[in-house]
């Protein structure tokens, strides 16, 4: 009796279990199919019938027939025509990776201020849907009104510390633009794995890549005219001076010690080859005394004294003071940094300190267009004063901001970027 | 030192009191025992002097060994030795204070570790496991991130780190006092405080600007590159004030090692010794790490290395750990600044590279448990 009861009970349990398993599997299948459908929708290229992401001539004529039958709109047909005639487009990003675009980029998330400026130069900010915190919170992040036009964009955080992945995915960008090495590739792969977001890494802080990047992005975004205008402007304003500086032989260049001061009381950190600051000072006609080192390193103070630099450059990041929008006379912070350097006993006998060729430059000089028109300009005036004697960093930067960035920031009568002013 | 000696004597009298003959044998053996420890101390002192003498001659500036010593001696016997402005600047202005900071910093951290392990009867106690270093990190981060934009703010950062270190030890003490001061509650309170300060530092780094975060990271990175004569004197002053008291209390710490009850029955004011010692070692740690940043490992391992060699008698353990700490830090720093010259490696990497293999070697050789 007991056994029979028990068997009945077991059967019931078994039945319930089967139902649960079946129901759960069904649930999973539905979600999987939905997910697939959603994903397919994302990759799909308008007019592409066979799923190869490319619109062939046959596919275009099929679309034309659909249009005649009233199945698609004229607008849709037009975009299929564009895709058929000029896509796929391929560009190599700054890491050398070839990236293929099968349809026009409509929505861009840009993590860096440098690339936001490139997009402004290319008149393409209407495509930007999300940006890093330095753009969105321009004032709070110490950038003054430099990126104030981006204040309504979705804030996706900082590429170097924390990216807000959910906010990023929610804005459904076709394209994300970021730095060469941050965020890490593994983080990108992990967080964007189920999306069809294309990521390109651009080295827009690198003078040797910048014009190439502007041209590539111009091609990708159908803004080749703007790219050409910028290239001409750059060449005329700054390029010719840099070309002259680059032709100077190493022996004729001043020996430069560059100290990158990131605070914390740690001194004697310098930038060797492969570091962006080394590229800046070399392009401006200097000879880095630590070019034999790789990257960012702390060096022995004695070795700096032994290298006998002709010029000492100190790069300092200071968030609010000084910077953009500051009064021209507000130089005390930079002056203190210079005095500290001039007061280092071990460097006392170097030509740089003896001749007071010690210069301080700040963060504003090393970001976006400021990096080139201000930063490179000032470095040029300090390192190759003869070549750069007609060049005015502030005026060139102002022209760039007015003409290509369309901002209302005054960098001629305001702002403290370097000390002493060249 | 004289008090220690008299205590030592009364200790040996106590041990050898019952039988005269056995007593004198014991006394001879005890003398041998003591002289072995004294020998160890002597070797360490000579080792440090030798290492400092070597370190003073190493650096990127091409100054010959004789010039280095002439420069050093010229300061003490002006007129007898020839020196140049350059070697004077390099040796006195760059090398010697760094060497001395390594020595006093090593002493401070190792003493702090030895005392904490002793009074808390826990082999894992060290300034870093008790939250003191994370408090210093938080103090510095607060100064860097909230006081952003200030210049010449080095002393503000140092002062803040110092204040928070003392706050952390007061909090550890407060929490422990509330629950009754046992070694376990003190360690638990310390670990809780450590997590709290770490979380607060992470929060500051989260809200901070990327470059400020970098500054915090740079500050916390242990380094002797920020040394100067005034910092050396400050650390030395704090240690000179605190260390004698700890040495006086070493006998009490020994007694506490046998258990709080036993120590109390021997007349030791256990709670007071624990609290005062804790405060003093916090002060020492604060004085060291607010100038050097986080140099872990020395405080934890120097006492263990010493204990493995000369045993757990705090009268010897404290000075010997101090010297082992000094030697480790000086050795590590000398290696860090010469091995890839002119590049200077972070000293924390070197302390671990030097200390861990040595520690493991002693650990493997030791047959019985040392703790």
PDB file of N, CA and C in Angstrom, chain A residues 133-134 140-142 158 160-162 262-269 290 293 296-303 305-307 315-321 332-334 336-337 345-349 363, chain B residues 58-63 85-86 89-90 93-95 98 144 148-152 154 157 206-212 214-216 218-219 221-223 225-226 292 337 340-346:
ATOM      1  N   UNK A 133      33.543  61.979 -19.990  1.00  0.00           N
ATOM      2  CA  UNK A 133      33.134  62.993 -19.014  1.00  0.00           C
ATOM      3  C   UNK A 133      33.821  64.345 -19.198  1.00  0.00           C
ATOM      4  N   UNK A 134      34.994  64.348 -19.794  1.00  0.00           N
ATOM      5  CA  UNK A 134      35.680  65.630 -19.981  1.00  0.00           C
ATOM      6  C   UNK A 134      34.939  66.513 -20.985  1.00  0.00           C
ATOM      7  N   UNK A 140      33.235  71.344 -15.061  1.00  0.00           N
ATOM      8  CA  UNK A 140      33.594  70.640 -13.823  1.00  0.00           C
ATOM      9  C   UNK A 140      34.950  69.956 -13.950  1.00  0.00           C
ATOM     10  N   UNK A 141      35.285  69.529 -15.153  1.00  0.00           N
ATOM     11  CA  UNK A 141      36.528  68.783 -15.330  1.00  0.00           C
ATOM     12  C   UNK A 141      37.696  69.695 -15.685  1.00  0.00           C
ATOM     13  N   UNK A 142      37.518  70.983 -15.508  1.00  0.00           N
ATOM     14  CA  UNK A 142      38.652  71.896 -15.690  1.00  0.00           C
ATOM     15  C   UNK A 142      38.927  72.263 -17.134  1.00  0.00           C
ATOM     16  N   UNK A 158      35.129  57.835 -18.271  1.00  0.00           N
ATOM     17  CA  UNK A 158      36.483  58.142 -18.702  1.00  0.00           C
ATOM     18  C   UNK A 158      37.156  56.888 -19.247  1.00  0.00           C
ATOM     19  N   UNK A 160      40.198  56.170 -19.323  1.00  0.00           N
ATOM     20  CA  UNK A 160      41.359  55.727 -18.552  1.00  0.00           C
ATOM     21  C   UNK A 160      40.986  55.206 -17.177  1.00  0.00           C
ATOM     22  N   UNK A 161      39.823  55.568 -16.643  1.00  0.00           N
ATOM     23  CA  UNK A 161      39.451  54.976 -15.357  1.00  0.00           C
ATOM     24  C   UNK A 161      38.198  54.105 -15.478  1.00  0.00           C
ATOM     25  N   UNK A 162      37.032  54.707 -15.502  1.00  0.00           N
ATOM     26  CA  UNK A 162      35.832  53.866 -15.580  1.00  0.00           C
ATOM     27  C   UNK A 162      34.924  54.297 -16.718  1.00  0.00           C
ATOM     28  N   UNK A 262      53.739  64.419 -11.904  1.00  0.00           N
ATOM     29  CA  UNK A 262      52.380  63.989 -11.608  1.00  0.00           C
ATOM     30  C   UNK A 262      52.077  64.125 -10.132  1.00  0.00           C
ATOM     31  N   UNK A 263      52.895  64.904  -9.444  1.00  0.00           N
ATOM     32  CA  UNK A 263      52.631  65.200  -8.045  1.00  0.00           C
ATOM     33  C   UNK A 263      53.021  64.074  -7.120  1.00  0.00           C
ATOM     34  N   UNK A 264      52.412  64.083  -5.935  1.00  0.00           N
ATOM     35  CA  UNK A 264      52.749  63.078  -4.938  1.00  0.00           C
ATOM     36  C   UNK A 264      54.159  63.291  -4.404  1.00  0.00           C
ATOM     37  N   UNK A 265      54.748  64.443  -4.691  1.00  0.00           N
ATOM     38  CA  UNK A 265      56.090  64.727  -4.189  1.00  0.00           C
ATOM     39  C   UNK A 265      57.174  63.947  -4.908  1.00  0.00           C
ATOM     40  N   UNK A 266      56.799  63.218  -5.964  1.00  0.00           N
ATOM     41  CA  UNK A 266      57.787  62.417  -6.693  1.00  0.00           C
ATOM     42  C   UNK A 266      58.381  63.243  -7.822  1.00  0.00           C
ATOM     43  N   UNK A 267      59.674  63.407  -7.783  1.00  0.00           N
ATOM     44  CA  UNK A 267      60.323  64.174  -8.843  1.00  0.00           C
ATOM     45  C   UNK A 267      61.191  63.250  -9.698  1.00  0.00           C
ATOM     46  N   UNK A 268      61.780  63.823 -10.707  1.00  0.00           N
ATOM     47  CA  UNK A 268      62.676  63.096 -11.611  1.00  0.00           C
ATOM     48  C   UNK A 268      62.007  61.945 -12.358  1.00  0.00           C
ATOM     49  N   UNK A 269      60.736  62.122 -12.673  1.00  0.00           N
ATOM     50  CA  UNK A 269      60.102  61.191 -13.612  1.00  0.00           C
ATOM     51  C   UNK A 269      60.240  61.799 -14.995  1.00  0.00           C
ATOM     52  N   UNK A 290      67.073  61.703 -22.387  1.00  0.00           N
ATOM     53  CA  UNK A 290      66.745  60.328 -21.988  1.00  0.00           C
ATOM     54  C   UNK A 290      66.019  59.568 -23.096  1.00  0.00           C
ATOM     55  N   UNK A 293      65.850  55.776 -22.974  1.00  0.00           N
ATOM     56  CA  UNK A 293      64.935  55.035 -22.103  1.00  0.00           C
ATOM     57  C   UNK A 293      63.614  54.820 -22.829  1.00  0.00           C
ATOM     58  N   UNK A 296      57.824  55.877 -19.498  1.00  0.00           N
ATOM     59  CA  UNK A 296      57.788  56.808 -18.376  1.00  0.00           C
ATOM     60  C   UNK A 296      58.595  56.212 -17.218  1.00  0.00           C
ATOM     61  N   UNK A 297      59.703  56.865 -16.819  1.00  0.00           N
ATOM     62  CA  UNK A 297      60.591  56.262 -15.822  1.00  0.00           C
ATOM     63  C   UNK A 297      61.086  57.294 -14.811  1.00  0.00           C
ATOM     64  N   UNK A 298      61.357  56.819 -13.605  1.00  0.00           N
ATOM     65  CA  UNK A 298      62.028  57.690 -12.636  1.00  0.00           C
ATOM     66  C   UNK A 298      63.536  57.502 -12.806  1.00  0.00           C
ATOM     67  N   UNK A 299      64.245  58.624 -12.860  1.00  0.00           N
ATOM     68  CA  UNK A 299      65.698  58.522 -13.077  1.00  0.00           C
ATOM     69  C   UNK A 299      66.455  59.098 -11.883  1.00  0.00           C
ATOM     70  N   UNK A 300      67.710  58.707 -11.812  1.00  0.00           N
ATOM     71  CA  UNK A 300      68.596  59.167 -10.760  1.00  0.00           C
ATOM     72  C   UNK A 300      68.865  60.675 -10.959  1.00  0.00           C
ATOM     73  N   UNK A 301      68.644  61.508  -9.928  1.00  0.00           N
ATOM     74  CA  UNK A 301      68.908  62.949 -10.065  1.00  0.00           C
ATOM     75  C   UNK A 301      70.333  63.223 -10.551  1.00  0.00           C
ATOM     76  N   UNK A 302      71.252  62.379 -10.087  1.00  0.00           N
ATOM     77  CA  UNK A 302      72.651  62.564 -10.487  1.00  0.00           C
ATOM     78  C   UNK A 302      72.807  62.436 -11.995  1.00  0.00           C
ATOM     79  N   UNK A 303      72.030  61.502 -12.585  1.00  0.00           N
ATOM     80  CA  UNK A 303      72.183  61.282 -14.022  1.00  0.00           C
ATOM     81  C   UNK A 303      71.707  62.503 -14.803  1.00  0.00           C
ATOM     82  N   UNK A 305      71.995  65.624 -13.751  1.00  0.00           N
ATOM     83  CA  UNK A 305      73.099  66.578 -13.640  1.00  0.00           C
ATOM     84  C   UNK A 305      74.213  66.203 -14.620  1.00  0.00           C
ATOM     85  N   UNK A 306      74.476  64.902 -14.749  1.00  0.00           N
ATOM     86  CA  UNK A 306      75.548  64.453 -15.640  1.00  0.00           C
ATOM     87  C   UNK A 306      75.214  64.688 -17.107  1.00  0.00           C
ATOM     88  N   UNK A 307      73.927  64.650 -17.439  1.00  0.00           N
ATOM     89  CA  UNK A 307      73.522  64.845 -18.841  1.00  0.00           C
ATOM     90  C   UNK A 307      73.636  66.302 -19.265  1.00  0.00           C
ATOM     91  N   UNK A 315      56.529  69.372 -17.089  1.00  0.00           N
ATOM     92  CA  UNK A 315      55.113  69.258 -17.400  1.00  0.00           C
ATOM     93  C   UNK A 315      54.364  69.015 -16.107  1.00  0.00           C
ATOM     94  N   UNK A 316      53.340  69.829 -15.871  1.00  0.00           N
ATOM     95  CA  UNK A 316      52.610  69.674 -14.625  1.00  0.00           C
ATOM     96  C   UNK A 316      51.124  69.700 -14.896  1.00  0.00           C
ATOM     97  N   UNK A 317      50.422  68.776 -14.290  1.00  0.00           N
ATOM     98  CA  UNK A 317      48.984  68.819 -14.376  1.00  0.00           C
ATOM     99  C   UNK A 317      48.446  69.546 -13.154  1.00  0.00           C
ATOM    100  N   UNK A 318      47.694  70.606 -13.375  1.00  0.00           N
ATOM    101  CA  UNK A 318      47.033  71.314 -12.281  1.00  0.00           C
ATOM    102  C   UNK A 318      45.597  71.489 -12.703  1.00  0.00           C
ATOM    103  N   UNK A 319      44.671  71.013 -11.910  1.00  0.00           N
ATOM    104  CA  UNK A 319      43.294  70.962 -12.391  1.00  0.00           C
ATOM    105  C   UNK A 319      42.694  72.340 -12.676  1.00  0.00           C
ATOM    106  N   UNK A 320      42.661  73.199 -11.682  1.00  0.00           N
ATOM    107  CA  UNK A 320      41.959  74.462 -11.889  1.00  0.00           C
ATOM    108  C   UNK A 320      42.888  75.645 -12.069  1.00  0.00           C
ATOM    109  N   UNK A 321      44.055  75.517 -11.505  1.00  0.00           N
ATOM    110  CA  UNK A 321      44.894  76.692 -11.504  1.00  0.00           C
ATOM    111  C   UNK A 321      46.281  76.332 -11.988  1.00  0.00           C
ATOM    112  N   UNK A 332      51.238  82.428 -10.465  1.00  0.00           N
ATOM    113  CA  UNK A 332      52.038  82.111  -9.278  1.00  0.00           C
ATOM    114  C   UNK A 332      52.278  80.611  -9.105  1.00  0.00           C
ATOM    115  N   UNK A 333      51.275  79.786  -9.448  1.00  0.00           N
ATOM    116  CA  UNK A 333      51.434  78.343  -9.272  1.00  0.00           C
ATOM    117  C   UNK A 333      52.567  77.813 -10.147  1.00  0.00           C
ATOM    118  N   UNK A 334      52.588  78.299 -11.397  1.00  0.00           N
ATOM    119  CA  UNK A 334      53.629  77.827 -12.305  1.00  0.00           C
ATOM    120  C   UNK A 334      54.995  78.401 -11.934  1.00  0.00           C
ATOM    121  N   UNK A 336      56.020  79.014  -8.948  1.00  0.00           N
ATOM    122  CA  UNK A 336      56.552  78.249  -7.817  1.00  0.00           C
ATOM    123  C   UNK A 336      57.216  76.967  -8.304  1.00  0.00           C
ATOM    124  N   UNK A 337      56.611  76.344  -9.315  1.00  0.00           N
ATOM    125  CA  UNK A 337      57.196  75.109  -9.851  1.00  0.00           C
ATOM    126  C   UNK A 337      58.538  75.393 -10.518  1.00  0.00           C
ATOM    127  N   UNK A 345      69.851  72.096  -6.040  1.00  0.00           N
ATOM    128  CA  UNK A 345      71.309  72.281  -5.991  1.00  0.00           C
ATOM    129  C   UNK A 345      72.032  71.437  -7.034  1.00  0.00           C
ATOM    130  N   UNK A 346      71.576  70.188  -7.212  1.00  0.00           N
ATOM    131  CA  UNK A 346      72.308  69.279  -8.099  1.00  0.00           C
ATOM    132  C   UNK A 346      72.264  69.729  -9.568  1.00  0.00           C
ATOM    133  N   UNK A 347      71.258  70.572  -9.916  1.00  0.00           N
ATOM    134  CA  UNK A 347      71.151  71.007 -11.310  1.00  0.00           C
ATOM    135  C   UNK A 347      71.724  72.408 -11.514  1.00  0.00           C
ATOM    136  N   UNK A 348      72.213  72.966 -10.429  1.00  0.00           N
ATOM    137  CA  UNK A 348      72.679  74.343 -10.406  1.00  0.00           C
ATOM    138  C   UNK A 348      73.659  74.701 -11.522  1.00  0.00           C
ATOM    139  N   UNK A 349      74.536  73.749 -11.847  1.00  0.00           N
ATOM    140  CA  UNK A 349      75.585  74.039 -12.816  1.00  0.00           C
ATOM    141  C   UNK A 349      75.227  73.635 -14.239  1.00  0.00           C
ATOM    142  N   UNK A 363      48.640  70.977 -18.539  1.00  0.00           N
ATOM    143  CA  UNK A 363      47.762  70.010 -19.187  1.00  0.00           C
ATOM    144  C   UNK A 363      47.045  70.589 -20.401  1.00  0.00           C
TER     145      UNK A 363
ATOM    146  N   UNK B  58      77.868  54.786  -4.776  1.00  0.00           N
ATOM    147  CA  UNK B  58      77.160  54.371  -5.984  1.00  0.00           C
ATOM    148  C   UNK B  58      76.201  55.442  -6.479  1.00  0.00           C
ATOM    149  N   UNK B  59      76.213  55.698  -7.764  1.00  0.00           N
ATOM    150  CA  UNK B  59      75.315  56.686  -8.343  1.00  0.00           C
ATOM    151  C   UNK B  59      75.755  57.016  -9.742  1.00  0.00           C
ATOM    152  N   UNK B  60      74.919  57.746 -10.471  1.00  0.00           N
ATOM    153  CA  UNK B  60      75.234  58.029 -11.874  1.00  0.00           C
ATOM    154  C   UNK B  60      76.365  59.030 -12.033  1.00  0.00           C
ATOM    155  N   UNK B  61      76.527  59.916 -11.039  1.00  0.00           N
ATOM    156  CA  UNK B  61      77.604  60.901 -11.158  1.00  0.00           C
ATOM    157  C   UNK B  61      78.945  60.180 -10.998  1.00  0.00           C
ATOM    158  N   UNK B  62      79.870  60.487 -11.894  1.00  0.00           N
ATOM    159  CA  UNK B  62      81.166  59.808 -11.828  1.00  0.00           C
ATOM    160  C   UNK B  62      82.040  60.447 -10.761  1.00  0.00           C
ATOM    161  N   UNK B  63      81.849  60.030  -9.532  1.00  0.00           N
ATOM    162  CA  UNK B  63      82.707  60.534  -8.459  1.00  0.00           C
ATOM    163  C   UNK B  63      83.459  59.322  -7.908  1.00  0.00           C
ATOM    164  N   UNK B  85      82.588  71.494  -5.401  1.00  0.00           N
ATOM    165  CA  UNK B  85      81.182  71.841  -5.224  1.00  0.00           C
ATOM    166  C   UNK B  85      80.290  70.696  -5.698  1.00  0.00           C
ATOM    167  N   UNK B  86      80.680  70.111  -6.860  1.00  0.00           N
ATOM    168  CA  UNK B  86      79.837  69.082  -7.459  1.00  0.00           C
ATOM    169  C   UNK B  86      79.723  67.853  -6.563  1.00  0.00           C
ATOM    170  N   UNK B  89      77.630  68.560  -3.534  1.00  0.00           N
ATOM    171  CA  UNK B  89      76.190  68.591  -3.810  1.00  0.00           C
ATOM    172  C   UNK B  89      75.634  67.183  -3.970  1.00  0.00           C
ATOM    173  N   UNK B  90      76.378  66.369  -4.728  1.00  0.00           N
ATOM    174  CA  UNK B  90      75.877  65.020  -4.989  1.00  0.00           C
ATOM    175  C   UNK B  90      75.870  64.191  -3.704  1.00  0.00           C
ATOM    176  N   UNK B  93      74.026  66.407  -0.816  1.00  0.00           N
ATOM    177  CA  UNK B  93      72.704  66.876  -1.219  1.00  0.00           C
ATOM    178  C   UNK B  93      71.790  65.779  -1.726  1.00  0.00           C
ATOM    179  N   UNK B  94      72.371  64.670  -2.227  1.00  0.00           N
ATOM    180  CA  UNK B  94      71.515  63.634  -2.800  1.00  0.00           C
ATOM    181  C   UNK B  94      71.653  62.271  -2.132  1.00  0.00           C
ATOM    182  N   UNK B  95      72.908  61.846  -1.910  1.00  0.00           N
ATOM    183  CA  UNK B  95      73.067  60.443  -1.508  1.00  0.00           C
ATOM    184  C   UNK B  95      72.893  60.209  -0.011  1.00  0.00           C
ATOM    185  N   UNK B  98      69.417  60.235   1.653  1.00  0.00           N
ATOM    186  CA  UNK B  98      68.617  59.107   1.180  1.00  0.00           C
ATOM    187  C   UNK B  98      69.030  57.820   1.909  1.00  0.00           C
ATOM    188  N   UNK B 144      45.190  65.426  -1.586  1.00  0.00           N
ATOM    189  CA  UNK B 144      45.445  65.582  -3.018  1.00  0.00           C
ATOM    190  C   UNK B 144      44.150  65.886  -3.769  1.00  0.00           C
ATOM    191  N   UNK B 148      42.785  70.060  -4.289  1.00  0.00           N
ATOM    192  CA  UNK B 148      43.390  70.078  -5.624  1.00  0.00           C
ATOM    193  C   UNK B 148      43.830  71.477  -6.028  1.00  0.00           C
ATOM    194  N   UNK B 149      44.882  71.525  -6.790  1.00  0.00           N
ATOM    195  CA  UNK B 149      45.302  72.803  -7.340  1.00  0.00           C
ATOM    196  C   UNK B 149      46.289  73.547  -6.467  1.00  0.00           C
ATOM    197  N   UNK B 150      46.495  73.082  -5.246  1.00  0.00           N
ATOM    198  CA  UNK B 150      47.440  73.805  -4.400  1.00  0.00           C
ATOM    199  C   UNK B 150      48.864  73.503  -4.834  1.00  0.00           C
ATOM    200  N   UNK B 151      49.710  74.434  -4.550  1.00  0.00           N
ATOM    201  CA  UNK B 151      51.103  74.244  -4.935  1.00  0.00           C
ATOM    202  C   UNK B 151      51.939  74.236  -3.662  1.00  0.00           C
ATOM    203  N   UNK B 152      53.042  73.536  -3.709  1.00  0.00           N
ATOM    204  CA  UNK B 152      53.870  73.430  -2.511  1.00  0.00           C
ATOM    205  C   UNK B 152      53.084  72.744  -1.414  1.00  0.00           C
ATOM    206  N   UNK B 154      53.094  69.785  -0.529  1.00  0.00           N
ATOM    207  CA  UNK B 154      53.687  68.543  -0.057  1.00  0.00           C
ATOM    208  C   UNK B 154      53.482  68.367   1.441  1.00  0.00           C
ATOM    209  N   UNK B 157      50.009  67.330   2.386  1.00  0.00           N
ATOM    210  CA  UNK B 157      49.794  65.901   2.161  1.00  0.00           C
ATOM    211  C   UNK B 157      50.423  65.100   3.301  1.00  0.00           C
ATOM    212  N   UNK B 206      37.629  57.387  -7.148  1.00  0.00           N
ATOM    213  CA  UNK B 206      36.535  57.287  -8.098  1.00  0.00           C
ATOM    214  C   UNK B 206      36.025  58.666  -8.493  1.00  0.00           C
ATOM    215  N   UNK B 207      35.881  59.549  -7.480  1.00  0.00           N
ATOM    216  CA  UNK B 207      35.364  60.878  -7.791  1.00  0.00           C
ATOM    217  C   UNK B 207      36.455  61.812  -8.307  1.00  0.00           C
ATOM    218  N   UNK B 208      37.710  61.438  -8.053  1.00  0.00           N
ATOM    219  CA  UNK B 208      38.814  62.329  -8.421  1.00  0.00           C
ATOM    220  C   UNK B 208      39.062  62.344  -9.921  1.00  0.00           C
ATOM    221  N   UNK B 209      39.777  63.347 -10.318  1.00  0.00           N
ATOM    222  CA  UNK B 209      40.219  63.530 -11.683  1.00  0.00           C
ATOM    223  C   UNK B 209      41.284  62.493 -11.996  1.00  0.00           C
ATOM    224  N   UNK B 210      41.337  62.025 -13.251  1.00  0.00           N
ATOM    225  CA  UNK B 210      42.295  60.981 -13.606  1.00  0.00           C
ATOM    226  C   UNK B 210      43.702  61.330 -13.137  1.00  0.00           C
ATOM    227  N   UNK B 211      44.066  62.601 -13.304  1.00  0.00           N
ATOM    228  CA  UNK B 211      45.435  62.977 -12.980  1.00  0.00           C
ATOM    229  C   UNK B 211      45.639  63.056 -11.467  1.00  0.00           C
ATOM    230  N   UNK B 212      44.574  63.367 -10.753  1.00  0.00           N
ATOM    231  CA  UNK B 212      44.696  63.375  -9.290  1.00  0.00           C
ATOM    232  C   UNK B 212      44.833  61.953  -8.777  1.00  0.00           C
ATOM    233  N   UNK B 214      46.173  59.648 -10.320  1.00  0.00           N
ATOM    234  CA  UNK B 214      47.563  59.298 -10.579  1.00  0.00           C
ATOM    235  C   UNK B 214      48.464  59.839  -9.470  1.00  0.00           C
ATOM    236  N   UNK B 215      48.175  61.059  -9.021  1.00  0.00           N
ATOM    237  CA  UNK B 215      48.986  61.642  -7.960  1.00  0.00           C
ATOM    238  C   UNK B 215      48.877  60.811  -6.676  1.00  0.00           C
ATOM    239  N   UNK B 216      47.666  60.353  -6.377  1.00  0.00           N
ATOM    240  CA  UNK B 216      47.470  59.513  -5.192  1.00  0.00           C
ATOM    241  C   UNK B 216      48.291  58.238  -5.323  1.00  0.00           C
ATOM    242  N   UNK B 218      50.894  57.797  -7.092  1.00  0.00           N
ATOM    243  CA  UNK B 218      52.310  58.144  -6.981  1.00  0.00           C
ATOM    244  C   UNK B 218      52.711  58.371  -5.531  1.00  0.00           C
ATOM    245  N   UNK B 219      51.825  59.005  -4.785  1.00  0.00           N
ATOM    246  CA  UNK B 219      52.163  59.262  -3.391  1.00  0.00           C
ATOM    247  C   UNK B 219      52.286  57.954  -2.627  1.00  0.00           C
ATOM    248  N   UNK B 221      52.983  55.045  -3.657  1.00  0.00           N
ATOM    249  CA  UNK B 221      54.071  54.176  -4.079  1.00  0.00           C
ATOM    250  C   UNK B 221      55.283  54.432  -3.196  1.00  0.00           C
ATOM    251  N   UNK B 222      55.731  53.401  -2.506  1.00  0.00           N
ATOM    252  CA  UNK B 222      56.848  53.590  -1.595  1.00  0.00           C
ATOM    253  C   UNK B 222      58.094  54.046  -2.333  1.00  0.00           C
ATOM    254  N   UNK B 223      58.743  55.070  -1.805  1.00  0.00           N
ATOM    255  CA  UNK B 223      59.938  55.573  -2.464  1.00  0.00           C
ATOM    256  C   UNK B 223      60.756  56.395  -1.486  1.00  0.00           C
ATOM    257  N   UNK B 225      62.804  58.571  -2.755  1.00  0.00           N
ATOM    258  CA  UNK B 225      63.208  59.695  -3.609  1.00  0.00           C
ATOM    259  C   UNK B 225      62.785  61.042  -3.054  1.00  0.00           C
ATOM    260  N   UNK B 226      61.877  61.047  -2.068  1.00  0.00           N
ATOM    261  CA  UNK B 226      61.421  62.324  -1.527  1.00  0.00           C
ATOM    262  C   UNK B 226      62.228  62.748  -0.307  1.00  0.00           C
ATOM    263  N   UNK B 292      57.736  58.369   3.131  1.00  0.00           N
ATOM    264  CA  UNK B 292      58.201  57.389   2.148  1.00  0.00           C
ATOM    265  C   UNK B 292      57.075  56.786   1.337  1.00  0.00           C
ATOM    266  N   UNK B 337      68.263  51.697  -7.010  1.00  0.00           N
ATOM    267  CA  UNK B 337      68.743  52.858  -7.771  1.00  0.00           C
ATOM    268  C   UNK B 337      69.993  52.575  -8.594  1.00  0.00           C
ATOM    269  N   UNK B 340      69.375  49.232 -12.618  1.00  0.00           N
ATOM    270  CA  UNK B 340      69.048  49.611 -13.993  1.00  0.00           C
ATOM    271  C   UNK B 340      69.406  51.069 -14.239  1.00  0.00           C
ATOM    272  N   UNK B 341      70.410  51.570 -13.548  1.00  0.00           N
ATOM    273  CA  UNK B 341      70.770  52.993 -13.615  1.00  0.00           C
ATOM    274  C   UNK B 341      70.822  53.455 -15.064  1.00  0.00           C
ATOM    275  N   UNK B 342      70.370  54.673 -15.381  1.00  0.00           N
ATOM    276  CA  UNK B 342      69.906  55.703 -14.444  1.00  0.00           C
ATOM    277  C   UNK B 342      68.448  55.549 -13.987  1.00  0.00           C
ATOM    278  N   UNK B 343      67.773  54.483 -14.421  1.00  0.00           N
ATOM    279  CA  UNK B 343      66.377  54.329 -13.995  1.00  0.00           C
ATOM    280  C   UNK B 343      66.337  53.873 -12.535  1.00  0.00           C
ATOM    281  N   UNK B 344      65.409  54.449 -11.770  1.00  0.00           N
ATOM    282  CA  UNK B 344      65.245  54.043 -10.381  1.00  0.00           C
ATOM    283  C   UNK B 344      63.971  53.223 -10.268  1.00  0.00           C
ATOM    284  N   UNK B 345      64.110  52.006  -9.762  1.00  0.00           N
ATOM    285  CA  UNK B 345      62.929  51.147  -9.615  1.00  0.00           C
ATOM    286  C   UNK B 345      62.230  51.484  -8.302  1.00  0.00           C
ATOM    287  N   UNK B 346      60.915  51.248  -8.228  1.00  0.00           N
ATOM    288  CA  UNK B 346      60.234  51.451  -6.948  1.00  0.00           C
ATOM    289  C   UNK B 346      60.825  50.516  -5.885  1.00  0.00           C
TER     290      UNK B 346
END
